[in-house]
PDB file of C-alpha atoms and ligand atoms in Angstrom:
ATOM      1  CA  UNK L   1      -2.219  11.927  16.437  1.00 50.00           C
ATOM      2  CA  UNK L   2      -3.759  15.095  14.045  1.00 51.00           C
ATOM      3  CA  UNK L   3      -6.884  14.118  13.288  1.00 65.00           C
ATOM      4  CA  UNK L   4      -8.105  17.211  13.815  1.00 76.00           C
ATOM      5  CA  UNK L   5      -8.115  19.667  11.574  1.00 80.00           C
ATOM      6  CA  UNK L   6      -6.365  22.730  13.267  1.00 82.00           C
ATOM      7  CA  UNK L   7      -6.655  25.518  10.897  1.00 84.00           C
ATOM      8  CA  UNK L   8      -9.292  27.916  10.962  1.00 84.00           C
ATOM      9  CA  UNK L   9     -11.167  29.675   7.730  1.00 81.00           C
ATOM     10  CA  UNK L  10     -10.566  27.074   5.337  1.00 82.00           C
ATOM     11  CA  UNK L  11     -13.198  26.202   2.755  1.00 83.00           C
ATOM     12  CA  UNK L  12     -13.727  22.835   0.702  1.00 79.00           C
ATOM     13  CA  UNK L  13     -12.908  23.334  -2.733  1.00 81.00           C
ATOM     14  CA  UNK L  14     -15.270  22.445  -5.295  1.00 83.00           C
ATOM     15  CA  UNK L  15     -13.331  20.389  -8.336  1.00 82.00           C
ATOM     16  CA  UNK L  16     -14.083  21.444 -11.982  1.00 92.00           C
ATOM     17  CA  UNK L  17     -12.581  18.306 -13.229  1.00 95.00           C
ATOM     18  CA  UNK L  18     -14.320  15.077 -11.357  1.00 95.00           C
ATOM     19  CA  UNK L  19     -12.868  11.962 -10.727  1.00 96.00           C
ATOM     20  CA  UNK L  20     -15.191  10.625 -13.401  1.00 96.00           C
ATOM     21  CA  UNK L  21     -13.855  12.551 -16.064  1.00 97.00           C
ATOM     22  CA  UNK L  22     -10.539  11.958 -14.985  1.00 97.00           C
ATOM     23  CA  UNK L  23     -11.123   8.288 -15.901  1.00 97.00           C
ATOM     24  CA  UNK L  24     -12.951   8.995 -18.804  1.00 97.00           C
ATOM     25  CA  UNK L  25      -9.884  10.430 -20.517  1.00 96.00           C
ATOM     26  CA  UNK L  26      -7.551   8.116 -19.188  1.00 97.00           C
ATOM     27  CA  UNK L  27      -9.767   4.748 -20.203  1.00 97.00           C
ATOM     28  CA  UNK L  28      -9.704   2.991 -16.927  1.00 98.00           C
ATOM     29  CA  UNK L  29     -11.332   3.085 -13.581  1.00 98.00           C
ATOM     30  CA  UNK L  30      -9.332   4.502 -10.844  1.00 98.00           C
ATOM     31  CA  UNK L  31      -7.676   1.951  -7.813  1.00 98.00           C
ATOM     32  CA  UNK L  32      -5.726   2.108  -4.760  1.00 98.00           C
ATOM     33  CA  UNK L  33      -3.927  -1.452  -4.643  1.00 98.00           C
ATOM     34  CA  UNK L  34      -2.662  -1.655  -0.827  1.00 98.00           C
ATOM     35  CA  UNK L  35      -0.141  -3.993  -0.122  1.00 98.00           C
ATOM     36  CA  UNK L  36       0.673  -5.458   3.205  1.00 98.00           C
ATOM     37  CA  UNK L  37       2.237  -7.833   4.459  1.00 98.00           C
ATOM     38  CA  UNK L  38       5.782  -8.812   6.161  1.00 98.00           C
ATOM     39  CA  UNK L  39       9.097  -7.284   5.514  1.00 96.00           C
ATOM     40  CA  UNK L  40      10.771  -9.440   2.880  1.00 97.00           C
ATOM     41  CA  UNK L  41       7.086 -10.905   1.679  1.00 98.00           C
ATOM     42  CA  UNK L  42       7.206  -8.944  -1.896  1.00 97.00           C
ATOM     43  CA  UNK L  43       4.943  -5.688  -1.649  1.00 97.00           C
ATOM     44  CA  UNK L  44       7.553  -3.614  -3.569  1.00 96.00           C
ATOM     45  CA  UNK L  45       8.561  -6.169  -6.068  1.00 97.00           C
ATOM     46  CA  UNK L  46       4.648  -7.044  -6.663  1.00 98.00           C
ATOM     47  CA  UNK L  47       3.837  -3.338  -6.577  1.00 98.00           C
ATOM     48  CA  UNK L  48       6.494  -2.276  -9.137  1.00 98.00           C
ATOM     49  CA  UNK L  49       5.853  -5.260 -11.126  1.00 98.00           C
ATOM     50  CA  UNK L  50       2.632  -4.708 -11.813  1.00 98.00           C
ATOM     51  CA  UNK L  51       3.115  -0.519 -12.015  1.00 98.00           C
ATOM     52  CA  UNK L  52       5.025  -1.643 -14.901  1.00 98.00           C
ATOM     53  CA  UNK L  53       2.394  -3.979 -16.837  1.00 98.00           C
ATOM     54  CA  UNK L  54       0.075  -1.455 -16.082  1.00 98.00           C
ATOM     55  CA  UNK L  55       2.200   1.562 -17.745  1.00 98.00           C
ATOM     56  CA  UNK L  56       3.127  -0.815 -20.663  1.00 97.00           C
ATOM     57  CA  UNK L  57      -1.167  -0.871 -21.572  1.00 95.00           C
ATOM     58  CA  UNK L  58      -1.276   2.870 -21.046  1.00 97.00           C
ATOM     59  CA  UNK L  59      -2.732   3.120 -17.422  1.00 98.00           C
ATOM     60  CA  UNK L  60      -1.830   6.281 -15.196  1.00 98.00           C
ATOM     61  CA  UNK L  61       0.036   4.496 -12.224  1.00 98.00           C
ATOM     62  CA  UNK L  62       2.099   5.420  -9.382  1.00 98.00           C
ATOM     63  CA  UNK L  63       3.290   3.150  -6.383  1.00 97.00           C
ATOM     64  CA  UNK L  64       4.408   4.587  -2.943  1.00 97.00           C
ATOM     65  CA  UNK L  65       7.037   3.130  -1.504  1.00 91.00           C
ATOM     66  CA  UNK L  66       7.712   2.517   1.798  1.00 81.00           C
ATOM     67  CA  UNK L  67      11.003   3.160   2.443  1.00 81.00           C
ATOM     68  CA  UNK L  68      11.269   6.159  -0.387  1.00 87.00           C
ATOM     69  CA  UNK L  69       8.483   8.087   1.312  1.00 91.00           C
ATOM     70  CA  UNK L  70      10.799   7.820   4.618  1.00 90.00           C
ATOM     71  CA  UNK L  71      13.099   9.720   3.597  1.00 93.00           C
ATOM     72  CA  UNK L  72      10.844  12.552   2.413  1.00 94.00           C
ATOM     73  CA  UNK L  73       6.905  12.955   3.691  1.00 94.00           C
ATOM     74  CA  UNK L  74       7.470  10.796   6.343  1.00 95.00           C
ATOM     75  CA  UNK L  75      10.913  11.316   7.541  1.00 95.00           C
ATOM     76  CA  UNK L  76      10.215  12.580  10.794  1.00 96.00           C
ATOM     77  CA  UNK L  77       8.426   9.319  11.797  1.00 95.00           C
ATOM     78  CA  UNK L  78       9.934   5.819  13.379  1.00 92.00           C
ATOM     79  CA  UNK L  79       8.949   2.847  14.002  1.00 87.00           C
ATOM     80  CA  UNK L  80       6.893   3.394  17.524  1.00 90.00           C
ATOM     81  CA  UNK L  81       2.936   2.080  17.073  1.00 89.00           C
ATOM     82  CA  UNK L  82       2.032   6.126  17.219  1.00 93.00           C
ATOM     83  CA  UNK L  83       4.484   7.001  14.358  1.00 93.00           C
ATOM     84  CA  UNK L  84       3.457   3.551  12.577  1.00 89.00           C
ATOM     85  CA  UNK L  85      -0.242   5.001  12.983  1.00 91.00           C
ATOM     86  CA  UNK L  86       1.300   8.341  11.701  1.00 95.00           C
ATOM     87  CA  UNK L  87       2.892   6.617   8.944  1.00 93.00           C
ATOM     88  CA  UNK L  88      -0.195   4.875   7.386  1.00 93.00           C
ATOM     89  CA  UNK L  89      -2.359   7.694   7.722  1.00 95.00           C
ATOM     90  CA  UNK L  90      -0.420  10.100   5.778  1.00 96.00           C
ATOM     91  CA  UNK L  91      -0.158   7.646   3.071  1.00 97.00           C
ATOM     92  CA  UNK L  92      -4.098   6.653   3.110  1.00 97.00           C
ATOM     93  CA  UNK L  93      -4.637  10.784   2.602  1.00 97.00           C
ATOM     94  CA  UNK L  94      -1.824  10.554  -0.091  1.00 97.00           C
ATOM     95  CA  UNK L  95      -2.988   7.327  -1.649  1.00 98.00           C
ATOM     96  CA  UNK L  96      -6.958   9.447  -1.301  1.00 98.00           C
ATOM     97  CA  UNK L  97      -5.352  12.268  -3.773  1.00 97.00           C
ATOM     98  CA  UNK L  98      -4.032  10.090  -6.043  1.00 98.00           C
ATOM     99  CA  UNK L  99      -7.322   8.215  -6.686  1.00 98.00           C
ATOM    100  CA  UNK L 100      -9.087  11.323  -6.851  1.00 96.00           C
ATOM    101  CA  UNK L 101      -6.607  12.203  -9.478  1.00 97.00           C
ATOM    102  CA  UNK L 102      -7.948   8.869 -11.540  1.00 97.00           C
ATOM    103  CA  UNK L 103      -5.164   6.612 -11.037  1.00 98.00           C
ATOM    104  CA  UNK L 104      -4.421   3.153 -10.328  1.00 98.00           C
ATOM    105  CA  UNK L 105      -1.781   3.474  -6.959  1.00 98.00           C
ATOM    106  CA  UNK L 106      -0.203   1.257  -5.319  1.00 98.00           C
ATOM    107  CA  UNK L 107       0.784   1.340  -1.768  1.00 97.00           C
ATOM    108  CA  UNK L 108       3.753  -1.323  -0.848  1.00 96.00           C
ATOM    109  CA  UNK L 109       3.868  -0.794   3.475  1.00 94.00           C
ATOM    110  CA  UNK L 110       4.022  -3.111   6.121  1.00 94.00           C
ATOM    111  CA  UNK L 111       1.138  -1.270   7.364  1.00 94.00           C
ATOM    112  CA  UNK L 112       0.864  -4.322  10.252  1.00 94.00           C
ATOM    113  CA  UNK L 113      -2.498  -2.524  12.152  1.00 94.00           C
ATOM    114  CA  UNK L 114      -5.634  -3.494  10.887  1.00 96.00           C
ATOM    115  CA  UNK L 115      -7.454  -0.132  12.257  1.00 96.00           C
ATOM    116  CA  UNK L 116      -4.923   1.254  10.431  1.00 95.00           C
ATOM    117  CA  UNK L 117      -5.133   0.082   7.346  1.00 97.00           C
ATOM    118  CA  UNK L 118      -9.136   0.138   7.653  1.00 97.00           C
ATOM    119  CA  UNK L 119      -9.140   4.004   7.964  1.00 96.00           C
ATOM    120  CA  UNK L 120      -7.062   4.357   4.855  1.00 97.00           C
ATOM    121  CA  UNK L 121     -10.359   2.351   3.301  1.00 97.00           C
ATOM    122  CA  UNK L 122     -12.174   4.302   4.624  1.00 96.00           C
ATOM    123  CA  UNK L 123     -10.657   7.237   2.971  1.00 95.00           C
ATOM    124  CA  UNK L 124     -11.169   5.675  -0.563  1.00 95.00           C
ATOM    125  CA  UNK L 125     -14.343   3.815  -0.675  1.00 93.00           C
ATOM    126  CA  UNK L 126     -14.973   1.032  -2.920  1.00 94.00           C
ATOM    127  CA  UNK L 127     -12.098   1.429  -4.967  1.00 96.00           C
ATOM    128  CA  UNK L 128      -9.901   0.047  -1.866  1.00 98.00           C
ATOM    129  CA  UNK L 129      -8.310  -3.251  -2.965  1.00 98.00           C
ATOM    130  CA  UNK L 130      -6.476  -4.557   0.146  1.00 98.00           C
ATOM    131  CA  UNK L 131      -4.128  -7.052  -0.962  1.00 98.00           C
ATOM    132  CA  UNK L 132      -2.547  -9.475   1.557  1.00 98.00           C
ATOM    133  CA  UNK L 133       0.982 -10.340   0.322  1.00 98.00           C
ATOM    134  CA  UNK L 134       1.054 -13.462   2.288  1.00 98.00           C
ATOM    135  CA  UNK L 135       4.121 -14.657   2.940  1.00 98.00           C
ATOM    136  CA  UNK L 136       5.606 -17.241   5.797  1.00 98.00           C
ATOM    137  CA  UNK L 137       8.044 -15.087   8.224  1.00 97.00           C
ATOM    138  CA  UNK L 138      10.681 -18.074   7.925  1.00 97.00           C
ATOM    139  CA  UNK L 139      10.586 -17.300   3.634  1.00 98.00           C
ATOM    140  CA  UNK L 140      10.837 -13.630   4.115  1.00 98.00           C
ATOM    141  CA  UNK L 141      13.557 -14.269   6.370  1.00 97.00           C
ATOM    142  CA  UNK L 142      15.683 -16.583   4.014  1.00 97.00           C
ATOM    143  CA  UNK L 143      15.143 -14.141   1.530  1.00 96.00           C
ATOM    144  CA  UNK L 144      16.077 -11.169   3.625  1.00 95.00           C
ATOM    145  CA  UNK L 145      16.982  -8.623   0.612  1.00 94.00           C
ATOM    146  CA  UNK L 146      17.988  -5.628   3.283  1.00 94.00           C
ATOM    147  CA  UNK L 147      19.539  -7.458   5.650  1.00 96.00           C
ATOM    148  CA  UNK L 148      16.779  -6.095   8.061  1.00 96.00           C
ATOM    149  CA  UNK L 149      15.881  -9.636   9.623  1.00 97.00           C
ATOM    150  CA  UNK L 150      19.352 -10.338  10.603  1.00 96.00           C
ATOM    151  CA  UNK L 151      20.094  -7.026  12.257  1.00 96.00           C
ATOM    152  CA  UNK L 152      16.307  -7.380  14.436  1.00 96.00           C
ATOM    153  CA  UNK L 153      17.991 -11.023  15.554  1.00 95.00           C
ATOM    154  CA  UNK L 154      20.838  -9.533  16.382  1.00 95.00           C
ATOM    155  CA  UNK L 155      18.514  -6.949  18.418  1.00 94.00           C
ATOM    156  CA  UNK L 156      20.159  -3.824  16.225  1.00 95.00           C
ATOM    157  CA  UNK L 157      16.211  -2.919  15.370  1.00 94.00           C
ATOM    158  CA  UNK L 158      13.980  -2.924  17.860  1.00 91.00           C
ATOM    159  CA  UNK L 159      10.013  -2.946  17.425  1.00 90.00           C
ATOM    160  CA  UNK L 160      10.605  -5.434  13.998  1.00 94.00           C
ATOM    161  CA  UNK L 161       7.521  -6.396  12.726  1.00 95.00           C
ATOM    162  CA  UNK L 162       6.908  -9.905  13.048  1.00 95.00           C
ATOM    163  CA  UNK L 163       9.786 -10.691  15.628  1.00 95.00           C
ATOM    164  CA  UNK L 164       9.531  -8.110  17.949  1.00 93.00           C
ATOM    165  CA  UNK L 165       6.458  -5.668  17.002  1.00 94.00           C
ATOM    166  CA  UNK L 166       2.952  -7.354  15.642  1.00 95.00           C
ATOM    167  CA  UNK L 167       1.694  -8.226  12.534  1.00 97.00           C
ATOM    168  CA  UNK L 168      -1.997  -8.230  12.260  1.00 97.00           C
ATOM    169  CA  UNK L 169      -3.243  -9.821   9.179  1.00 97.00           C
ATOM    170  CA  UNK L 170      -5.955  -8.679   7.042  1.00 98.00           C
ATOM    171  CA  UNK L 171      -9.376 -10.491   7.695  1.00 96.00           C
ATOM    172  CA  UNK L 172     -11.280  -9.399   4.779  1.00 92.00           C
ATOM    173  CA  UNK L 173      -8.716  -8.563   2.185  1.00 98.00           C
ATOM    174  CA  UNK L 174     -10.189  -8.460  -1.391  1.00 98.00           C
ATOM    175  CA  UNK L 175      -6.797 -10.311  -2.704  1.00 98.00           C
ATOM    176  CA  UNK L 176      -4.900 -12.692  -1.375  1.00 98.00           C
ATOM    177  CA  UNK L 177      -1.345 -13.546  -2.723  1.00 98.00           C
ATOM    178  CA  UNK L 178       0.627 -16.447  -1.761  1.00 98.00           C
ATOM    179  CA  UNK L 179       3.884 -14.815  -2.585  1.00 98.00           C
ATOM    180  CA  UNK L 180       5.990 -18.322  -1.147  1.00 98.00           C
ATOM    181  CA  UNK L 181       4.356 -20.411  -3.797  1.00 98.00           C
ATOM    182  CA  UNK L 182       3.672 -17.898  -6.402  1.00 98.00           C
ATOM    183  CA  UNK L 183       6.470 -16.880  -9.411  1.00 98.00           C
ATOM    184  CA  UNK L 184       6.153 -12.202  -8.898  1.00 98.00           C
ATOM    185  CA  UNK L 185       4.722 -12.983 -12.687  1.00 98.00           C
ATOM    186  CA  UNK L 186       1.751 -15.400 -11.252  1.00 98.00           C
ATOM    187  CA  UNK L 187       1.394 -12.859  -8.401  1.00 98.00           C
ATOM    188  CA  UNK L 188       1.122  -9.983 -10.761  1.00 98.00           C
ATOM    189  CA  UNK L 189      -1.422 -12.007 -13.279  1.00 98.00           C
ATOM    190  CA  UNK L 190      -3.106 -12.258 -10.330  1.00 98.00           C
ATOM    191  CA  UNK L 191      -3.767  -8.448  -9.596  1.00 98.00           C
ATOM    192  CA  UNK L 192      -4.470  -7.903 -12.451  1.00 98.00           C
ATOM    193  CA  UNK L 193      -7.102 -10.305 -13.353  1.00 98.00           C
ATOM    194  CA  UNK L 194      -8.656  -8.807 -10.043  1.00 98.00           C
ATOM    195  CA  UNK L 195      -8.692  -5.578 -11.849  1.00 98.00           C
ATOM    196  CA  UNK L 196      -9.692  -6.571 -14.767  1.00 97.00           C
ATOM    197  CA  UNK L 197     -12.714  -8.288 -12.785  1.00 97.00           C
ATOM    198  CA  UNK L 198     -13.684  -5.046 -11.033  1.00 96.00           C
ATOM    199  CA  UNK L 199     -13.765  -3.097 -13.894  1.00 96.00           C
ATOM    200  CA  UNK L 200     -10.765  -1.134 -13.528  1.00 97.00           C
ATOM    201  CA  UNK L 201      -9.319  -2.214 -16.587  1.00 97.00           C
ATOM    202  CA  UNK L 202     -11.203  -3.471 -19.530  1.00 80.00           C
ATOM    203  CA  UNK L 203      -8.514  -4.890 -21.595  1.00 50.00           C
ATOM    204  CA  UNK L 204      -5.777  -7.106 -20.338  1.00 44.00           C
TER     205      UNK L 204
HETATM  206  P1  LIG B   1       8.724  -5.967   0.799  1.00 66.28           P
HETATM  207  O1  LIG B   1       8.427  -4.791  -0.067  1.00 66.28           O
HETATM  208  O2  LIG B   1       7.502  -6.760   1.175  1.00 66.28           O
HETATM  209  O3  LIG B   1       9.585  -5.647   1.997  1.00 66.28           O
HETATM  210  P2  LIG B   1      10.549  -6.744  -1.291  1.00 66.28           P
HETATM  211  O4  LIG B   1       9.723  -6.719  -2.534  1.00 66.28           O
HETATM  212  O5  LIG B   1      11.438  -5.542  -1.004  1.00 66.28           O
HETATM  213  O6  LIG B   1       9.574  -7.022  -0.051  1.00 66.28           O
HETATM  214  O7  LIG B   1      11.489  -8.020  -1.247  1.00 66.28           O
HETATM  215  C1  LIG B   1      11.010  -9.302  -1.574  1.00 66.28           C
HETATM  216  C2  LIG B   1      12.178 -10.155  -2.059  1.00 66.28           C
HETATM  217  O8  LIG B   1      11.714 -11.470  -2.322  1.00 66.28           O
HETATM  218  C3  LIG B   1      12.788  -9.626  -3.329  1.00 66.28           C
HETATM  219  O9  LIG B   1      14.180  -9.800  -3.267  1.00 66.28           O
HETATM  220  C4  LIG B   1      12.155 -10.506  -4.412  1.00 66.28           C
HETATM  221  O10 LIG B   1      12.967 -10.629  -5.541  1.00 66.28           O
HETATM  222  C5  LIG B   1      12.003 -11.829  -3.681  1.00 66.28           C
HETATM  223  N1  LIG B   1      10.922 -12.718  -4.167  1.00 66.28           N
HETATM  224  C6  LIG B   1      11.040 -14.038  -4.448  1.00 66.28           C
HETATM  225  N2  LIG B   1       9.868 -14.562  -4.831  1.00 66.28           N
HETATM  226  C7  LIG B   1       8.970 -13.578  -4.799  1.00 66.28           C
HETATM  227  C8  LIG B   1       7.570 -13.500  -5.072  1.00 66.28           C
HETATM  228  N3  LIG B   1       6.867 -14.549  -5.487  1.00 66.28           N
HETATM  229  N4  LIG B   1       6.951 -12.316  -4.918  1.00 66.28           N
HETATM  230  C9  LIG B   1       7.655 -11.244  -4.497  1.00 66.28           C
HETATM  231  N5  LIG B   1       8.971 -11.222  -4.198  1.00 66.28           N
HETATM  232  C10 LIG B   1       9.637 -12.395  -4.353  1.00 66.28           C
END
């Protein structure tokens, strides 16, 4: 996959505007909240939900999407483990500029390899809140909002995480939601009392 960096005579632009200041103006540290976990388990709902809790106190706050950044950045990838890879490591640069830029983003993909998801940390440092959406695959698959589950048992999607591609789960997330047992509302109090304990946010 590119991890090399192809182009010739290209410098490293210095910023006139730091990260730093960037939060200084906005009043509130900058975050990238990764989500993963199953298909089905709640990353989008969780992410969203707590975008919007975030925007209603003011906070700069974006969430990537899975599926939407298929169908534009990432459209030329499937679901192979080298286009998964390929996947994940766009977003980890994207989800890189967006903390830079000083704001809270969340990132609501499967992401199901641990390397993975550990070299989109290591793009963002200590402000890299992996959050395990954990979820049973029998609850994601009663809840099945796309359908998705149903058409991998009926073998119309091959390489389906957690039936027929693996899921590795996080071993040292720094959240852990039990999205089965958990209301979205007590899942989202509980990202944000995790910011509000790191010091992103200062006010509720
Ligand atoms: P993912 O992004 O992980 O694929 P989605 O958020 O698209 O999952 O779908 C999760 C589904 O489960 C939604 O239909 C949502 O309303 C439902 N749901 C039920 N309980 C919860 C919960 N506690 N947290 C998140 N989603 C939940």
């Amino acid at each position: 996959m590119a991890e090399q960096i192809k182009a010739t005579n290209i410098t490293w632009h210095h910023e006139t505007v730091t990260r730093a200041d960037r939060e200084k103006n906005n009043g509130h540290g900058a975050a990238v909240l990764w989500f993963t976990g199953l298909s089905a388990s709640g990353k989008s709902t969780i992410a969203q939900a707590v975008q919007a809790v975030l925007f209603e106190h003011g906070c700069q706050t974006y969430v990537l999407d899975g599926d939407n950044i298929r169908h534009g950045l990432n459209k030329d990838l499937g679901f192979s483990p080298e286009d998964r890879e390929e996947n994940i490591r766009r977003i980890g640069e994207v989800a890189a500029l967006f903390l830079d830029a000083g704001m809270i983003v969340s990132t609501a993909f499967i992401s199901p390899y641990r390397a993975d998801r550990d070299k989109a940390r290591s793009l963002c440092g200590d402000r890299f809140f992996e959050i395990f959406v954990d979820c049973p695959i029998d609850v994601c698959e009663s809840r099945d909002p796309k359908g998705l589950y149903q058409k991998a048992r009926d073998g119309k999607i091959p390489e389906f995480t957690g039936i027929s591609a693996p899921y590795e789960p996080p071993e040292n997330a720094e959240l852990i939601i039990n999205a089965a047992e958990n209301t979205v509302e007590e899942c989202v109090g509980k990202v944000i009392a995790y910011l509000q304990k790191r010091g992103v946010l200062t006010t509720g």
